[in-house]
CSV table of C-alpha atoms in Angstrom, one decimal:
chain,number,residue,atom,x,y,z
A,236,UNK,CA,111.6,157.2,127.9
A,237,UNK,CA,108.4,155.4,128.6
A,238,UNK,CA,107.3,156.7,132.8
A,239,UNK,CA,105.0,153.5,134.4
A,240,UNK,CA,103.2,154.1,137.2
A,241,UNK,CA,101.4,151.3,139.7
A,242,UNK,CA,97.4,152.3,140.1
A,243,UNK,CA,97.0,150.7,142.7
A,244,UNK,CA,98.9,147.4,144.7
A,245,UNK,CA,99.4,144.2,143.2
A,246,UNK,CA,101.4,141.9,141.5
A,247,UNK,CA,103.5,143.3,138.3
A,248,UNK,CA,101.7,142.6,134.4
A,249,UNK,CA,104.2,140.4,132.0
A,250,UNK,CA,104.7,141.1,128.6
A,251,UNK,CA,104.9,138.6,126.4
A,252,UNK,CA,107.3,139.1,124.1
A,253,UNK,CA,106.3,139.1,120.0
A,254,UNK,CA,108.4,136.7,118.2
A,255,UNK,CA,110.1,137.4,114.4
A,256,UNK,CA,107.0,135.5,112.8
A,257,UNK,CA,104.9,138.8,113.3
A,258,UNK,CA,106.6,141.1,111.1
A,259,UNK,CA,105.4,138.6,108.1
A,260,UNK,CA,101.8,140.0,108.2
A,261,UNK,CA,100.3,137.3,108.6
A,262,UNK,CA,98.1,136.2,112.4
A,263,UNK,CA,98.4,132.3,113.1
A,264,UNK,CA,96.0,129.8,113.5
A,265,UNK,CA,93.4,129.4,115.8
A,266,UNK,CA,94.7,126.9,118.6
A,267,UNK,CA,92.2,124.1,119.8
A,268,UNK,CA,91.0,125.4,123.1
A,269,UNK,CA,91.2,129.8,121.4
A,270,UNK,CA,90.2,130.8,125.0
A,271,UNK,CA,91.9,128.4,127.9
A,272,UNK,CA,94.7,130.8,128.0
A,273,UNK,CA,92.4,133.8,127.8
A,274,UNK,CA,90.6,133.2,130.4
A,275,UNK,CA,93.6,132.3,132.4
A,276,UNK,CA,95.0,136.1,131.2
A,277,UNK,CA,91.6,137.8,132.7
A,278,UNK,CA,91.9,135.8,136.1
A,279,UNK,CA,95.4,137.0,136.6
A,280,UNK,CA,94.9,140.3,135.2
A,281,UNK,CA,91.2,140.5,137.8
A,282,UNK,CA,94.1,139.8,140.2
A,283,UNK,CA,97.1,141.7,139.4
A,284,UNK,CA,97.2,146.1,139.5
A,285,UNK,CA,96.6,148.2,137.6
A,286,UNK,CA,99.6,150.0,135.4
A,287,UNK,CA,99.9,153.4,134.0
A,288,UNK,CA,102.4,154.6,131.7
A,289,UNK,CA,102.8,157.3,128.8
A,290,UNK,CA,104.3,156.3,125.7
A,291,UNK,CA,104.9,158.1,122.2
A,292,UNK,CA,103.0,155.6,118.8
A,293,UNK,CA,103.7,155.7,116.0
A,294,UNK,CA,100.4,155.5,113.9
A,295,UNK,CA,99.9,153.6,110.8
A,296,UNK,CA,99.5,154.5,107.7
A,297,UNK,CA,96.4,152.2,107.2
A,298,UNK,CA,92.8,152.4,105.8
A,299,UNK,CA,90.7,150.4,108.3
A,300,UNK,CA,86.7,150.2,108.0
A,301,UNK,CA,84.0,151.0,110.2
A,302,UNK,CA,80.4,148.6,111.1
A,303,UNK,CA,79.0,151.0,108.5
A,304,UNK,CA,81.7,149.3,106.2
A,305,UNK,CA,83.5,152.7,105.6
A,306,UNK,CA,86.8,153.5,105.1
A,307,UNK,CA,88.6,154.7,108.2
A,308,UNK,CA,92.0,156.2,107.7
A,309,UNK,CA,93.2,155.8,111.2
A,310,UNK,CA,95.8,158.4,110.9
A,311,UNK,CA,93.7,161.1,110.2
A,312,UNK,CA,90.7,160.0,113.0
A,313,UNK,CA,93.7,159.6,115.2
A,314,UNK,CA,95.6,162.6,114.6
A,315,UNK,CA,95.3,165.8,117.2
A,316,UNK,CA,93.8,167.8,118.4
A,317,UNK,CA,91.0,165.2,118.9
A,318,UNK,CA,91.3,163.4,122.5
A,319,UNK,CA,90.8,159.5,122.7
A,320,UNK,CA,89.6,156.6,123.8
A,321,UNK,CA,90.8,153.4,122.4
A,322,UNK,CA,91.0,149.5,122.6
A,323,UNK,CA,90.8,146.0,121.4
A,324,UNK,CA,88.8,143.5,121.7
A,325,UNK,CA,87.2,140.6,119.6
A,326,UNK,CA,83.5,139.4,119.1
A,327,UNK,CA,83.5,136.1,120.1
A,328,UNK,CA,86.0,136.4,123.0
A,329,UNK,CA,84.2,135.8,125.8
A,330,UNK,CA,86.2,137.0,129.0
A,331,UNK,CA,88.0,140.4,128.8
A,332,UNK,CA,85.9,141.8,126.7
A,333,UNK,CA,82.9,142.1,126.8
A,334,UNK,CA,84.0,143.9,130.4
A,335,UNK,CA,86.2,146.4,128.7
A,336,UNK,CA,83.2,146.9,126.0
A,337,UNK,CA,80.9,147.5,129.5
A,338,UNK,CA,83.6,150.4,131.0
A,339,UNK,CA,83.8,152.1,128.1
A,340,UNK,CA,80.3,152.5,127.7
A,341,UNK,CA,80.3,153.7,131.6
A,342,UNK,CA,83.1,155.9,130.9
A,343,UNK,CA,81.0,157.2,128.0
A,344,UNK,CA,78.2,158.0,130.0
A,345,UNK,CA,80.7,159.2,133.6
A,346,UNK,CA,82.4,161.6,130.7
A,347,UNK,CA,78.9,162.7,128.6
A,348,UNK,CA,79.2,166.8,130.3
A,349,UNK,CA,82.8,166.4,130.1
A,350,UNK,CA,84.4,169.9,128.8
A,351,UNK,CA,86.6,167.8,126.3
A,352,UNK,CA,84.6,164.4,125.5
A,353,UNK,CA,87.1,161.8,124.1
A,354,UNK,CA,86.7,160.0,120.3
A,355,UNK,CA,85.6,156.2,121.5
A,356,UNK,CA,87.3,153.8,119.1
A,357,UNK,CA,87.4,149.7,119.7
A,358,UNK,CA,89.4,147.9,117.0
A,359,UNK,CA,89.5,144.3,116.4
A,360,UNK,CA,91.9,141.8,116.3
A,361,UNK,CA,89.7,139.2,115.3
A,362,UNK,CA,89.9,140.5,111.8
A,363,UNK,CA,89.1,136.9,109.9
A,364,UNK,CA,86.2,136.5,111.9
A,365,UNK,CA,85.0,140.4,112.8
A,366,UNK,CA,83.6,141.8,110.0
A,367,UNK,CA,82.2,145.1,109.6
A,368,UNK,CA,78.2,143.5,109.7
A,369,UNK,CA,79.0,141.5,112.8
A,370,UNK,CA,81.1,144.3,114.5
A,371,UNK,CA,77.6,146.1,113.9
A,372,UNK,CA,75.5,143.4,115.9
A,373,UNK,CA,77.8,143.6,118.6
A,374,UNK,CA,78.0,147.1,118.8
A,375,UNK,CA,74.2,146.3,119.3
A,376,UNK,CA,74.0,143.8,121.8
A,377,UNK,CA,76.2,146.3,124.3
A,378,UNK,CA,73.9,149.5,122.9
A,379,UNK,CA,77.6,150.9,122.0
A,380,UNK,CA,77.6,153.9,119.7
A,381,UNK,CA,81.7,154.7,119.1
A,382,UNK,CA,83.3,153.9,116.1
A,383,UNK,CA,84.6,149.4,116.1
A,384,UNK,CA,86.5,148.9,113.9
A,385,UNK,CA,88.1,146.0,111.2
A,386,UNK,CA,90.3,145.9,108.2
A,387,UNK,CA,92.9,143.3,106.6
A,388,UNK,CA,95.0,141.1,108.4
A,389,UNK,CA,97.9,142.4,107.5
A,390,UNK,CA,97.0,145.9,108.6
A,391,UNK,CA,95.1,144.6,111.7
A,392,UNK,CA,98.6,143.4,112.4
A,393,UNK,CA,100.4,146.8,112.0
A,394,UNK,CA,97.9,148.6,114.6
A,395,UNK,CA,98.3,146.1,116.9
A,396,UNK,CA,102.2,145.9,116.3
A,397,UNK,CA,102.7,149.6,117.1
A,398,UNK,CA,100.5,150.1,120.0
A,399,UNK,CA,102.4,147.1,121.4
A,400,UNK,CA,99.1,145.3,122.0
A,401,UNK,CA,99.7,142.2,119.9
A,402,UNK,CA,101.0,139.1,122.2
A,403,UNK,CA,100.9,136.6,119.1
A,404,UNK,CA,97.3,135.4,119.2
A,405,UNK,CA,94.2,136.5,120.1
A,406,UNK,CA,94.1,133.7,122.5
A,407,UNK,CA,96.5,136.1,125.1
A,408,UNK,CA,94.8,138.9,124.1
A,409,UNK,CA,95.2,141.6,127.7
A,410,UNK,CA,93.5,144.1,128.6
A,411,UNK,CA,95.3,147.2,127.5
A,412,UNK,CA,92.8,150.6,126.9
A,413,UNK,CA,94.9,153.4,125.5
A,414,UNK,CA,94.0,157.3,126.1
A,415,UNK,CA,95.0,161.1,124.3
A,416,UNK,CA,93.6,164.0,125.5
A,417,UNK,CA,93.8,166.9,123.2
A,418,UNK,CA,96.9,167.8,121.7
A,419,UNK,CA,99.5,165.6,123.5
A,420,UNK,CA,102.0,163.6,122.0
A,421,UNK,CA,102.2,160.8,124.3
A,422,UNK,CA,99.8,158.2,124.8
A,423,UNK,CA,98.1,156.9,127.8
A,424,UNK,CA,98.1,153.4,128.6
A,425,UNK,CA,96.0,151.5,131.0
A,426,UNK,CA,97.5,147.8,131.5
A,427,UNK,CA,94.8,145.5,132.8
A,428,UNK,CA,90.8,145.4,133.4
A,429,UNK,CA,90.1,149.0,134.8
A,430,UNK,CA,86.5,149.5,135.8
A,431,UNK,CA,84.5,152.9,133.9
A,432,UNK,CA,85.4,155.1,137.5
A,433,UNK,CA,89.6,154.5,137.4
A,434,UNK,CA,89.3,154.4,133.5
A,435,UNK,CA,87.9,158.6,134.4
A,436,UNK,CA,90.2,159.0,137.3
A,437,UNK,CA,93.5,158.5,134.9
A,438,UNK,CA,91.6,160.4,132.1
A,439,UNK,CA,90.7,163.6,134.7
A,440,UNK,CA,93.8,163.3,136.2
A,441,UNK,CA,95.3,163.9,132.1
A,442,UNK,CA,93.6,167.6,132.2
A,443,UNK,CA,90.9,166.5,130.4
């Protein structure tokens, strides 16, 4: 059973159900204005509550690529006891993704002296565009030194589906941050544009 708590008062975020067509293993074509819904979602997320919940997610047995083009076995990367903070972004996003990246960068600084520093991972939801080279340029732009991963359409879709973070197209992308400290079996999920301060509060509340 998933246990959900409110971080602060506000309107509840609503999840869009994934259609059966997603199981075919392909990503839908881009919409004419791919950022229109994204901008609306960002505005709604900014005004919405931050929701924190716990979930058990099966880590798919896929091999992605890092920003240097090197293969990364995701199941091995995310295996306990390594503490992890992970999110999903894409480099051509101009709304919530830059905010999420900046917040993760600030969180990294806030936790730099923590006893159990987490491994930071960002996975692109736009593998058709986000090559390793483009991810490397994106990381450099923000001064981010953690793992940025991409992969094939099918593998990325498996990851997003398993972590309940695919909403039908990148235009509908929503802010989700996942945390798992040490030996914990469950992931802590933060929905909404959480600031670095709020992310830190959640992380330290996990006993990290």
